[in-house]
């Protein structure tokens, strides 16, 4: 596995990779969810490239950039074991030189949900992903369903900017008790870790109501709200039942819809979702 930091190093290593190239962008602190993206890329592509970069521009001023967990040696060992061919670990100076002043912004899809609560977050995500796509030039790029809005926004950007890249969205990987895998789970103390199962319990309550025929979006949201409110260590930030394409809130679920939520467990903000229809 080749590890590179600078752009010239990346470009020359990329040039000799057999095509098609699958790409897995990450912020490190890898877990089985990331490895499942690598495995999907490995199964579909002749070469797999990954990046590890904790992107400062997608963190808000009160968010956890300094505290964000980092463990490069462990991440590199996991990527090597998963069969990655090339890893790019750019520094903040490589990605954002001091005179940097160009941003990539998707409009409508970034307004609700995460976009409303985390101003500037998606501008940081789309800018860095556009730069990663330009530099790596993959044929396919792999993202997790847990960050459903991020995947939708990146798909939009890829289409709007004519990147010749197929966006592949892979299923959320879960712990045995249903908690969606996330690098942020490492922040949870044992009591919070236990309480964090409330996200999956809330989604499961809504899912079984949906499976039994409930199509009233507000009733599905209320099931999530009631389940989360019953957990003393959890605080619901939002629950949404929205059209899966436009992310506009629904009154009735008639087609494909996204039930999504953000919950604080202690000081840790967790998100999860499931797709109906
Ligand atoms: O999902 C993530 O880990 C990040 O948002 C991404 C896509 C690597 C961009 O920094």
PDB file of C-alpha atoms and ligand atoms in Angstrom:
ATOM      1  CA  UNK A   1       0.000   0.000   0.000  1.00  0.00           C
ATOM      2  CA  UNK A   2       1.441   3.353  -1.067  1.00  0.00           C
ATOM      3  CA  UNK A   3       1.008   6.282   1.351  1.00  0.00           C
ATOM      4  CA  UNK A   4       1.344   9.824  -0.007  1.00  0.00           C
ATOM      5  CA  UNK A   5       0.925  13.322   1.413  1.00  0.00           C
ATOM      6  CA  UNK A   6       1.648  15.903  -1.293  1.00  0.00           C
ATOM      7  CA  UNK A   7      -0.331  16.472  -4.504  1.00  0.00           C
ATOM      8  CA  UNK A   8       2.579  15.677  -6.875  1.00  0.00           C
ATOM      9  CA  UNK A   9       3.154  12.369  -5.016  1.00  0.00           C
ATOM     10  CA  UNK A  10      -0.559  11.578  -5.198  1.00  0.00           C
ATOM     11  CA  UNK A  11      -0.729  12.347  -8.936  1.00  0.00           C
ATOM     12  CA  UNK A  12       2.192  10.141  -9.855  1.00  0.00           C
ATOM     13  CA  UNK A  13       0.947   7.248  -7.684  1.00  0.00           C
ATOM     14  CA  UNK A  14      -2.578   7.630  -9.108  1.00  0.00           C
ATOM     15  CA  UNK A  15      -1.321   7.584 -12.719  1.00  0.00           C
ATOM     16  CA  UNK A  16      -0.070   3.998 -12.430  1.00  0.00           C
ATOM     17  CA  UNK A  17      -3.146   2.538 -10.675  1.00  0.00           C
ATOM     18  CA  UNK A  18      -5.036  -0.001 -12.783  1.00  0.00           C
ATOM     19  CA  UNK A  19      -8.541   1.243 -13.772  1.00  0.00           C
ATOM     20  CA  UNK A  20     -11.303   1.387 -12.667  1.00  0.00           C
ATOM     21  CA  UNK A  21     -10.335   3.123  -9.432  1.00  0.00           C
ATOM     22  CA  UNK A  22     -12.677   3.073  -6.427  1.00  0.00           C
ATOM     23  CA  UNK A  23     -12.249   5.846  -3.845  1.00  0.00           C
ATOM     24  CA  UNK A  24     -13.170   5.925  -0.156  1.00  0.00           C
ATOM     25  CA  UNK A  25     -12.774   9.397   1.402  1.00  0.00           C
ATOM     26  CA  UNK A  26     -12.576   9.355   5.215  1.00  0.00           C
ATOM     27  CA  UNK A  27     -11.732  11.507   8.209  1.00  0.00           C
ATOM     28  CA  UNK A  28      -9.893   8.593   9.851  1.00  0.00           C
ATOM     29  CA  UNK A  29     -10.632   6.808  13.143  1.00  0.00           C
ATOM     30  CA  UNK A  30     -11.838   4.024  10.954  1.00  0.00           C
ATOM     31  CA  UNK A  31     -14.413   1.454  11.997  1.00  0.00           C
ATOM     32  CA  UNK A  32     -16.072  -1.509  10.338  1.00  0.00           C
ATOM     33  CA  UNK A  33     -18.396   0.857   8.438  1.00  0.00           C
ATOM     34  CA  UNK A  34     -15.422   2.412   6.604  1.00  0.00           C
ATOM     35  CA  UNK A  35     -13.942  -1.022   5.971  1.00  0.00           C
ATOM     36  CA  UNK A  36     -17.243  -2.144   4.419  1.00  0.00           C
ATOM     37  CA  UNK A  37     -16.901   0.792   1.960  1.00  0.00           C
ATOM     38  CA  UNK A  38     -13.363  -0.373   1.110  1.00  0.00           C
ATOM     39  CA  UNK A  39     -14.651  -3.922   0.614  1.00  0.00           C
ATOM     40  CA  UNK A  40     -17.405  -2.699  -1.708  1.00  0.00           C
ATOM     41  CA  UNK A  41     -14.793  -0.749  -3.702  1.00  0.00           C
ATOM     42  CA  UNK A  42     -12.440  -3.761  -3.710  1.00  0.00           C
ATOM     43  CA  UNK A  43     -15.224  -5.988  -5.080  1.00  0.00           C
ATOM     44  CA  UNK A  44     -16.079  -3.589  -7.929  1.00  0.00           C
ATOM     45  CA  UNK A  45     -12.805  -1.915  -8.913  1.00  0.00           C
ATOM     46  CA  UNK A  46      -9.312  -2.925 -10.040  1.00  0.00           C
ATOM     47  CA  UNK A  47      -7.705  -0.475  -7.572  1.00  0.00           C
ATOM     48  CA  UNK A  48      -8.813   1.164  -4.345  1.00  0.00           C
ATOM     49  CA  UNK A  49      -7.669   4.574  -3.137  1.00  0.00           C
ATOM     50  CA  UNK A  50      -8.599   6.094   0.227  1.00  0.00           C
ATOM     51  CA  UNK A  51      -7.992   9.442   1.872  1.00  0.00           C
ATOM     52  CA  UNK A  52      -7.641  10.342   5.531  1.00  0.00           C
ATOM     53  CA  UNK A  53      -8.183  14.039   6.231  1.00  0.00           C
ATOM     54  CA  UNK A  54      -9.990  15.642   9.162  1.00  0.00           C
ATOM     55  CA  UNK A  55     -11.489  18.476   7.158  1.00  0.00           C
ATOM     56  CA  UNK A  56     -11.508  21.646   9.289  1.00  0.00           C
ATOM     57  CA  UNK A  57     -13.966  23.527   7.033  1.00  0.00           C
ATOM     58  CA  UNK A  58     -16.866  21.178   7.777  1.00  0.00           C
ATOM     59  CA  UNK A  59     -16.684  21.793  11.540  1.00  0.00           C
ATOM     60  CA  UNK A  60     -18.578  24.730  13.033  1.00  0.00           C
ATOM     61  CA  UNK A  61     -16.905  27.076  15.540  1.00  0.00           C
ATOM     62  CA  UNK A  62     -18.521  25.235  18.491  1.00  0.00           C
ATOM     63  CA  UNK A  63     -17.961  21.747  17.066  1.00  0.00           C
ATOM     64  CA  UNK A  64     -15.397  19.124  17.957  1.00  0.00           C
ATOM     65  CA  UNK A  65     -12.494  19.673  15.485  1.00  0.00           C
ATOM     66  CA  UNK A  66      -9.735  19.762  18.142  1.00  0.00           C
ATOM     67  CA  UNK A  67     -11.316  16.869  20.008  1.00  0.00           C
ATOM     68  CA  UNK A  68     -12.017  14.792  16.898  1.00  0.00           C
ATOM     69  CA  UNK A  69     -10.298  11.402  17.427  1.00  0.00           C
ATOM     70  CA  UNK A  70      -7.190  10.709  15.338  1.00  0.00           C
ATOM     71  CA  UNK A  71      -5.090   7.521  15.107  1.00  0.00           C
ATOM     72  CA  UNK A  72      -3.166   7.436  11.836  1.00  0.00           C
ATOM     73  CA  UNK A  73      -0.992   4.315  12.440  1.00  0.00           C
ATOM     74  CA  UNK A  74      -4.089   2.263  13.345  1.00  0.00           C
ATOM     75  CA  UNK A  75      -6.040   3.635  10.352  1.00  0.00           C
ATOM     76  CA  UNK A  76      -3.205   2.821   7.925  1.00  0.00           C
ATOM     77  CA  UNK A  77      -2.924  -0.736   9.281  1.00  0.00           C
ATOM     78  CA  UNK A  78      -6.685  -1.238   8.837  1.00  0.00           C
ATOM     79  CA  UNK A  79      -6.633   0.111   5.266  1.00  0.00           C
ATOM     80  CA  UNK A  80      -3.658  -2.062   4.359  1.00  0.00           C
ATOM     81  CA  UNK A  81      -5.354  -5.169   5.793  1.00  0.00           C
ATOM     82  CA  UNK A  82      -8.512  -4.311   3.807  1.00  0.00           C
ATOM     83  CA  UNK A  83      -6.513  -4.271   0.549  1.00  0.00           C
ATOM     84  CA  UNK A  84      -6.261  -0.539  -0.215  1.00  0.00           C
ATOM     85  CA  UNK A  85      -3.632   0.294  -2.869  1.00  0.00           C
ATOM     86  CA  UNK A  86      -3.127   4.018  -2.298  1.00  0.00           C
ATOM     87  CA  UNK A  87      -3.782   6.265   0.722  1.00  0.00           C
ATOM     88  CA  UNK A  88      -3.632  10.035   0.572  1.00  0.00           C
ATOM     89  CA  UNK A  89      -3.119  11.803   3.908  1.00  0.00           C
ATOM     90  CA  UNK A  90      -2.951  15.488   2.945  1.00  0.00           C
ATOM     91  CA  UNK A  91      -2.107  18.102   5.575  1.00  0.00           C
ATOM     92  CA  UNK A  92      -4.420  21.125   6.107  1.00  0.00           C
ATOM     93  CA  UNK A  93      -1.780  23.240   4.273  1.00  0.00           C
ATOM     94  CA  UNK A  94      -1.962  20.959   1.200  1.00  0.00           C
ATOM     95  CA  UNK A  95      -5.777  21.203   1.094  1.00  0.00           C
ATOM     96  CA  UNK A  96      -6.149  24.822   2.187  1.00  0.00           C
ATOM     97  CA  UNK A  97      -3.078  26.957   1.451  1.00  0.00           C
ATOM     98  CA  UNK A  98      -3.154  30.353   3.155  1.00  0.00           C
ATOM     99  CA  UNK A  99      -4.457  32.111   0.004  1.00  0.00           C
ATOM    100  CA  UNK A 100      -7.318  29.595  -0.543  1.00  0.00           C
ATOM    101  CA  UNK A 101     -10.598  31.309  -1.518  1.00  0.00           C
ATOM    102  CA  UNK A 102     -12.786  29.018  -3.639  1.00  0.00           C
ATOM    103  CA  UNK A 103     -15.819  27.131  -2.317  1.00  0.00           C
ATOM    104  CA  UNK A 104     -18.246  24.593  -3.724  1.00  0.00           C
ATOM    105  CA  UNK A 105     -21.806  24.952  -2.510  1.00  0.00           C
ATOM    106  CA  UNK A 106     -24.965  22.938  -3.227  1.00  0.00           C
ATOM    107  CA  UNK A 107     -28.063  25.060  -2.575  1.00  0.00           C
ATOM    108  CA  UNK A 108     -31.547  23.561  -1.910  1.00  0.00           C
ATOM    109  CA  UNK A 109     -30.605  20.126  -0.578  1.00  0.00           C
ATOM    110  CA  UNK A 110     -28.285  21.590   2.051  1.00  0.00           C
ATOM    111  CA  UNK A 111     -30.923  23.892   3.601  1.00  0.00           C
ATOM    112  CA  UNK A 112     -32.936  21.501   5.852  1.00  0.00           C
ATOM    113  CA  UNK A 113     -31.874  19.012   8.552  1.00  0.00           C
ATOM    114  CA  UNK A 114     -28.103  18.924   9.133  1.00  0.00           C
ATOM    115  CA  UNK A 115     -27.660  22.011   6.952  1.00  0.00           C
ATOM    116  CA  UNK A 116     -30.042  24.091   9.053  1.00  0.00           C
ATOM    117  CA  UNK A 117     -28.420  23.071  12.348  1.00  0.00           C
ATOM    118  CA  UNK A 118     -24.807  23.098  11.160  1.00  0.00           C
ATOM    119  CA  UNK A 119     -24.406  26.264   9.033  1.00  0.00           C
ATOM    120  CA  UNK A 120     -21.454  25.961   6.644  1.00  0.00           C
ATOM    121  CA  UNK A 121     -21.045  22.227   7.252  1.00  0.00           C
ATOM    122  CA  UNK A 122     -22.034  21.085   3.765  1.00  0.00           C
ATOM    123  CA  UNK A 123     -20.049  23.878   2.111  1.00  0.00           C
ATOM    124  CA  UNK A 124     -16.989  22.394   3.820  1.00  0.00           C
ATOM    125  CA  UNK A 125     -17.948  18.856   2.810  1.00  0.00           C
ATOM    126  CA  UNK A 126     -18.630  19.644  -0.854  1.00  0.00           C
ATOM    127  CA  UNK A 127     -15.516  21.794  -1.166  1.00  0.00           C
ATOM    128  CA  UNK A 128     -13.224  19.120   0.236  1.00  0.00           C
ATOM    129  CA  UNK A 129     -14.920  16.282  -1.660  1.00  0.00           C
ATOM    130  CA  UNK A 130     -14.664  18.241  -4.931  1.00  0.00           C
ATOM    131  CA  UNK A 131     -10.943  18.764  -4.252  1.00  0.00           C
ATOM    132  CA  UNK A 132     -10.474  15.079  -3.375  1.00  0.00           C
ATOM    133  CA  UNK A 133     -12.360  14.030  -6.535  1.00  0.00           C
ATOM    134  CA  UNK A 134     -10.245  16.382  -8.690  1.00  0.00           C
ATOM    135  CA  UNK A 135      -6.999  15.121  -7.244  1.00  0.00           C
ATOM    136  CA  UNK A 136      -7.777  11.388  -7.126  1.00  0.00           C
ATOM    137  CA  UNK A 137      -9.905  11.172 -10.286  1.00  0.00           C
ATOM    138  CA  UNK A 138     -11.725   7.961  -9.290  1.00  0.00           C
ATOM    139  CA  UNK A 139     -14.296   6.086 -11.365  1.00  0.00           C
ATOM    140  CA  UNK A 140     -16.477   5.338  -8.338  1.00  0.00           C
ATOM    141  CA  UNK A 141     -16.658   6.867  -4.856  1.00  0.00           C
ATOM    142  CA  UNK A 142     -18.155   5.177  -1.795  1.00  0.00           C
ATOM    143  CA  UNK A 143     -20.173   6.786   1.015  1.00  0.00           C
ATOM    144  CA  UNK A 144     -22.249   5.464   3.926  1.00  0.00           C
ATOM    145  CA  UNK A 145     -26.039   5.631   4.186  1.00  0.00           C
ATOM    146  CA  UNK A 146     -25.730   6.808   7.816  1.00  0.00           C
ATOM    147  CA  UNK A 147     -24.887  10.270   6.453  1.00  0.00           C
ATOM    148  CA  UNK A 148     -27.883  10.189   4.118  1.00  0.00           C
ATOM    149  CA  UNK A 149     -28.068  13.947   3.490  1.00  0.00           C
ATOM    150  CA  UNK A 150     -24.314  14.105   2.843  1.00  0.00           C
ATOM    151  CA  UNK A 151     -24.667  11.315   0.258  1.00  0.00           C
ATOM    152  CA  UNK A 152     -27.567  13.147  -1.442  1.00  0.00           C
ATOM    153  CA  UNK A 153     -25.630  16.437  -1.485  1.00  0.00           C
ATOM    154  CA  UNK A 154     -22.495  14.787  -2.910  1.00  0.00           C
ATOM    155  CA  UNK A 155     -24.549  13.011  -5.562  1.00  0.00           C
ATOM    156  CA  UNK A 156     -26.082  16.387  -6.546  1.00  0.00           C
ATOM    157  CA  UNK A 157     -22.687  18.097  -6.668  1.00  0.00           C
ATOM    158  CA  UNK A 158     -21.194  15.264  -8.728  1.00  0.00           C
ATOM    159  CA  UNK A 159     -24.018  15.558 -11.253  1.00  0.00           C
ATOM    160  CA  UNK A 160     -24.112  19.365 -11.335  1.00  0.00           C
ATOM    161  CA  UNK A 161     -20.337  19.701 -11.793  1.00  0.00           C
ATOM    162  CA  UNK A 162     -20.135  16.840 -14.335  1.00  0.00           C
ATOM    163  CA  UNK A 163     -17.640  14.748 -12.392  1.00  0.00           C
ATOM    164  CA  UNK A 164     -17.421  11.449 -14.309  1.00  0.00           C
ATOM    165  CA  UNK A 165     -17.734   9.544 -11.031  1.00  0.00           C
ATOM    166  CA  UNK A 166     -20.384   7.057  -9.911  1.00  0.00           C
ATOM    167  CA  UNK A 167     -21.496   7.664  -6.316  1.00  0.00           C
ATOM    168  CA  UNK A 168     -22.125   4.397  -4.466  1.00  0.00           C
ATOM    169  CA  UNK A 169     -24.021   4.540  -1.166  1.00  0.00           C
ATOM    170  CA  UNK A 170     -23.484   1.515   1.100  1.00  0.00           C
ATOM    171  CA  UNK A 171     -25.708   0.335   3.983  1.00  0.00           C
ATOM    172  CA  UNK A 172     -25.148   1.562   7.551  1.00  0.00           C
ATOM    173  CA  UNK A 173     -23.137  -0.887   9.639  1.00  0.00           C
ATOM    174  CA  UNK A 174     -24.442  -1.404  13.172  1.00  0.00           C
ATOM    175  CA  UNK A 175     -23.114  -2.720  16.467  1.00  0.00           C
ATOM    176  CA  UNK A 176     -24.830  -5.865  17.830  1.00  0.00           C
ATOM    177  CA  UNK A 177     -27.319  -3.690  19.773  1.00  0.00           C
ATOM    178  CA  UNK A 178     -28.199  -1.615  16.697  1.00  0.00           C
ATOM    179  CA  UNK A 179     -26.092   1.515  17.316  1.00  0.00           C
ATOM    180  CA  UNK A 180     -24.904   2.823  13.946  1.00  0.00           C
ATOM    181  CA  UNK A 181     -21.096   2.701  13.704  1.00  0.00           C
ATOM    182  CA  UNK A 182     -19.533   6.156  13.918  1.00  0.00           C
ATOM    183  CA  UNK A 183     -16.152   7.579  14.894  1.00  0.00           C
ATOM    184  CA  UNK A 184     -18.032   9.761  17.396  1.00  0.00           C
ATOM    185  CA  UNK A 185     -19.174   6.665  19.361  1.00  0.00           C
ATOM    186  CA  UNK A 186     -15.684   6.711  20.948  1.00  0.00           C
ATOM    187  CA  UNK A 187     -16.760   9.821  22.925  1.00  0.00           C
ATOM    188  CA  UNK A 188     -19.519   7.931  24.788  1.00  0.00           C
ATOM    189  CA  UNK A 189     -18.940   6.806  28.384  1.00  0.00           C
ATOM    190  CA  UNK A 190     -20.452   3.398  29.333  1.00  0.00           C
ATOM    191  CA  UNK A 191     -23.798   4.870  30.485  1.00  0.00           C
ATOM    192  CA  UNK A 192     -24.062   7.041  27.373  1.00  0.00           C
ATOM    193  CA  UNK A 193     -23.106   4.115  25.164  1.00  0.00           C
ATOM    194  CA  UNK A 194     -26.024   2.186  26.629  1.00  0.00           C
ATOM    195  CA  UNK A 195     -28.370   5.182  26.214  1.00  0.00           C
ATOM    196  CA  UNK A 196     -27.227   5.654  22.587  1.00  0.00           C
ATOM    197  CA  UNK A 197     -29.179   2.544  21.562  1.00  0.00           C
ATOM    198  CA  UNK A 198     -32.219   4.839  21.777  1.00  0.00           C
ATOM    199  CA  UNK A 199     -31.609   5.998  18.190  1.00  0.00           C
ATOM    200  CA  UNK A 200     -32.004   2.474  16.855  1.00  0.00           C
ATOM    201  CA  UNK A 201     -34.920   1.772  19.202  1.00  0.00           C
ATOM    202  CA  UNK A 202     -36.688   4.912  17.981  1.00  0.00           C
ATOM    203  CA  UNK A 203     -36.096   4.077  14.314  1.00  0.00           C
ATOM    204  CA  UNK A 204     -37.230   0.484  14.915  1.00  0.00           C
ATOM    205  CA  UNK A 205     -40.474   1.717  16.519  1.00  0.00           C
ATOM    206  CA  UNK A 206     -41.156   3.903  13.475  1.00  0.00           C
ATOM    207  CA  UNK A 207     -40.125   1.140  11.086  1.00  0.00           C
ATOM    208  CA  UNK A 208     -42.493  -1.415  12.590  1.00  0.00           C
ATOM    209  CA  UNK A 209     -45.337   1.128  12.475  1.00  0.00           C
ATOM    210  CA  UNK A 210     -44.488   1.804   8.817  1.00  0.00           C
ATOM    211  CA  UNK A 211     -44.305  -1.947   8.106  1.00  0.00           C
ATOM    212  CA  UNK A 212     -47.765  -2.305   9.709  1.00  0.00           C
ATOM    213  CA  UNK A 213     -49.172   0.288   7.313  1.00  0.00           C
ATOM    214  CA  UNK A 214     -48.725   3.645   9.099  1.00  0.00           C
ATOM    215  CA  UNK A 215     -48.253   6.357   6.445  1.00  0.00           C
ATOM    216  CA  UNK A 216     -48.945   9.496   8.501  1.00  0.00           C
ATOM    217  CA  UNK A 217     -45.548  11.209   8.611  1.00  0.00           C
ATOM    218  CA  UNK A 218     -46.324  13.074  11.845  1.00  0.00           C
ATOM    219  CA  UNK A 219     -47.267   9.821  13.612  1.00  0.00           C
ATOM    220  CA  UNK A 220     -43.945   8.278  12.520  1.00  0.00           C
ATOM    221  CA  UNK A 221     -42.056  11.365  13.774  1.00  0.00           C
ATOM    222  CA  UNK A 222     -44.006  11.230  17.054  1.00  0.00           C
ATOM    223  CA  UNK A 223     -42.945   7.609  17.642  1.00  0.00           C
ATOM    224  CA  UNK A 224     -39.301   8.653  17.333  1.00  0.00           C
ATOM    225  CA  UNK A 225     -39.863  11.690  19.582  1.00  0.00           C
ATOM    226  CA  UNK A 226     -41.606   9.658  22.305  1.00  0.00           C
ATOM    227  CA  UNK A 227     -38.949   6.927  22.318  1.00  0.00           C
ATOM    228  CA  UNK A 228     -36.070   9.425  22.552  1.00  0.00           C
ATOM    229  CA  UNK A 229     -37.832  11.551  25.190  1.00  0.00           C
ATOM    230  CA  UNK A 230     -38.147   8.458  27.412  1.00  0.00           C
ATOM    231  CA  UNK A 231     -34.331   8.132  27.560  1.00  0.00           C
ATOM    232  CA  UNK A 232     -32.999  10.483  30.294  1.00  0.00           C
ATOM    233  CA  UNK A 233     -29.469  10.801  28.829  1.00  0.00           C
ATOM    234  CA  UNK A 234     -30.726  11.621  25.322  1.00  0.00           C
ATOM    235  CA  UNK A 235     -31.995  14.900  23.836  1.00  0.00           C
ATOM    236  CA  UNK A 236     -33.658  14.886  20.426  1.00  0.00           C
ATOM    237  CA  UNK A 237     -32.386  17.672  18.170  1.00  0.00           C
ATOM    238  CA  UNK A 238     -34.610  16.874  15.213  1.00  0.00           C
ATOM    239  CA  UNK A 239     -36.667  14.124  13.664  1.00  0.00           C
ATOM    240  CA  UNK A 240     -37.613  14.345  10.020  1.00  0.00           C
ATOM    241  CA  UNK A 241     -39.797  12.324   7.698  1.00  0.00           C
ATOM    242  CA  UNK A 242     -38.958  13.712   4.284  1.00  0.00           C
ATOM    243  CA  UNK A 243     -39.060  12.925   0.584  1.00  0.00           C
ATOM    244  CA  UNK A 244     -35.931  10.896  -0.146  1.00  0.00           C
ATOM    245  CA  UNK A 245     -35.031  12.987  -3.235  1.00  0.00           C
ATOM    246  CA  UNK A 246     -35.886  16.540  -2.224  1.00  0.00           C
ATOM    247  CA  UNK A 247     -35.610  16.196   1.601  1.00  0.00           C
ATOM    248  CA  UNK A 248     -38.852  18.202   1.911  1.00  0.00           C
ATOM    249  CA  UNK A 249     -40.976  17.276   4.943  1.00  0.00           C
ATOM    250  CA  UNK A 250     -43.962  15.044   4.189  1.00  0.00           C
ATOM    251  CA  UNK A 251     -47.460  14.847   5.607  1.00  0.00           C
ATOM    252  CA  UNK A 252     -48.103  11.398   4.080  1.00  0.00           C
ATOM    253  CA  UNK A 253     -45.554   8.789   3.052  1.00  0.00           C
ATOM    254  CA  UNK A 254     -46.508   7.774  -0.472  1.00  0.00           C
ATOM    255  CA  UNK A 255     -43.153   6.952  -2.131  1.00  0.00           C
ATOM    256  CA  UNK A 256     -39.549   6.669  -1.060  1.00  0.00           C
ATOM    257  CA  UNK A 257     -39.023   8.591   2.172  1.00  0.00           C
ATOM    258  CA  UNK A 258     -36.191   9.202   4.623  1.00  0.00           C
ATOM    259  CA  UNK A 259     -36.836   9.069   8.356  1.00  0.00           C
ATOM    260  CA  UNK A 260     -33.830  10.732   9.979  1.00  0.00           C
ATOM    261  CA  UNK A 261     -32.840  12.107  13.336  1.00  0.00           C
ATOM    262  CA  UNK A 262     -30.099  13.799  15.351  1.00  0.00           C
ATOM    263  CA  UNK A 263     -29.817  13.137  19.068  1.00  0.00           C
ATOM    264  CA  UNK A 264     -27.447  14.411  21.731  1.00  0.00           C
ATOM    265  CA  UNK A 265     -26.366  11.681  24.119  1.00  0.00           C
ATOM    266  CA  UNK A 266     -24.525  13.630  26.785  1.00  0.00           C
ATOM    267  CA  UNK A 267     -22.384  16.032  24.729  1.00  0.00           C
ATOM    268  CA  UNK A 268     -22.100  13.694  21.740  1.00  0.00           C
ATOM    269  CA  UNK A 269     -24.265  14.346  18.709  1.00  0.00           C
ATOM    270  CA  UNK A 270     -25.346  11.187  16.881  1.00  0.00           C
ATOM    271  CA  UNK A 271     -27.387  10.782  13.689  1.00  0.00           C
ATOM    272  CA  UNK A 272     -29.216   7.839  12.161  1.00  0.00           C
ATOM    273  CA  UNK A 273     -31.907   7.142   9.570  1.00  0.00           C
ATOM    274  CA  UNK A 274     -33.782   4.573   7.564  1.00  0.00           C
ATOM    275  CA  UNK A 275     -35.346   4.666   4.132  1.00  0.00           C
ATOM    276  CA  UNK A 276     -38.980   3.690   3.646  1.00  0.00           C
ATOM    277  CA  UNK A 277     -40.446   2.487   0.382  1.00  0.00           C
TER     278      UNK A 277
HETATM  279  O1  LIG B   1     -18.129  11.445   5.853  1.00  0.00           O
HETATM  280  C1  LIG B   1     -16.984  11.875   6.088  1.00  0.00           C
HETATM  281  O2  LIG B   1     -16.163  11.209   6.735  1.00  0.00           O
HETATM  282  C2  LIG B   1     -16.592  13.253   5.585  1.00  0.00           C
HETATM  283  O3  LIG B   1     -17.668  14.125   5.615  1.00  0.00           O
HETATM  284  C3  LIG B   1     -15.928  13.230   4.202  1.00  0.00           C
HETATM  285  C4  LIG B   1     -16.893  12.737   3.142  1.00  0.00           C
HETATM  286  C5  LIG B   1     -14.686  12.337   4.227  1.00  0.00           C
HETATM  287  C6  LIG B   1     -15.491  14.654   3.807  1.00  0.00           C
HETATM  288  O4  LIG B   1     -14.591  15.177   4.727  1.00  0.00           O
END
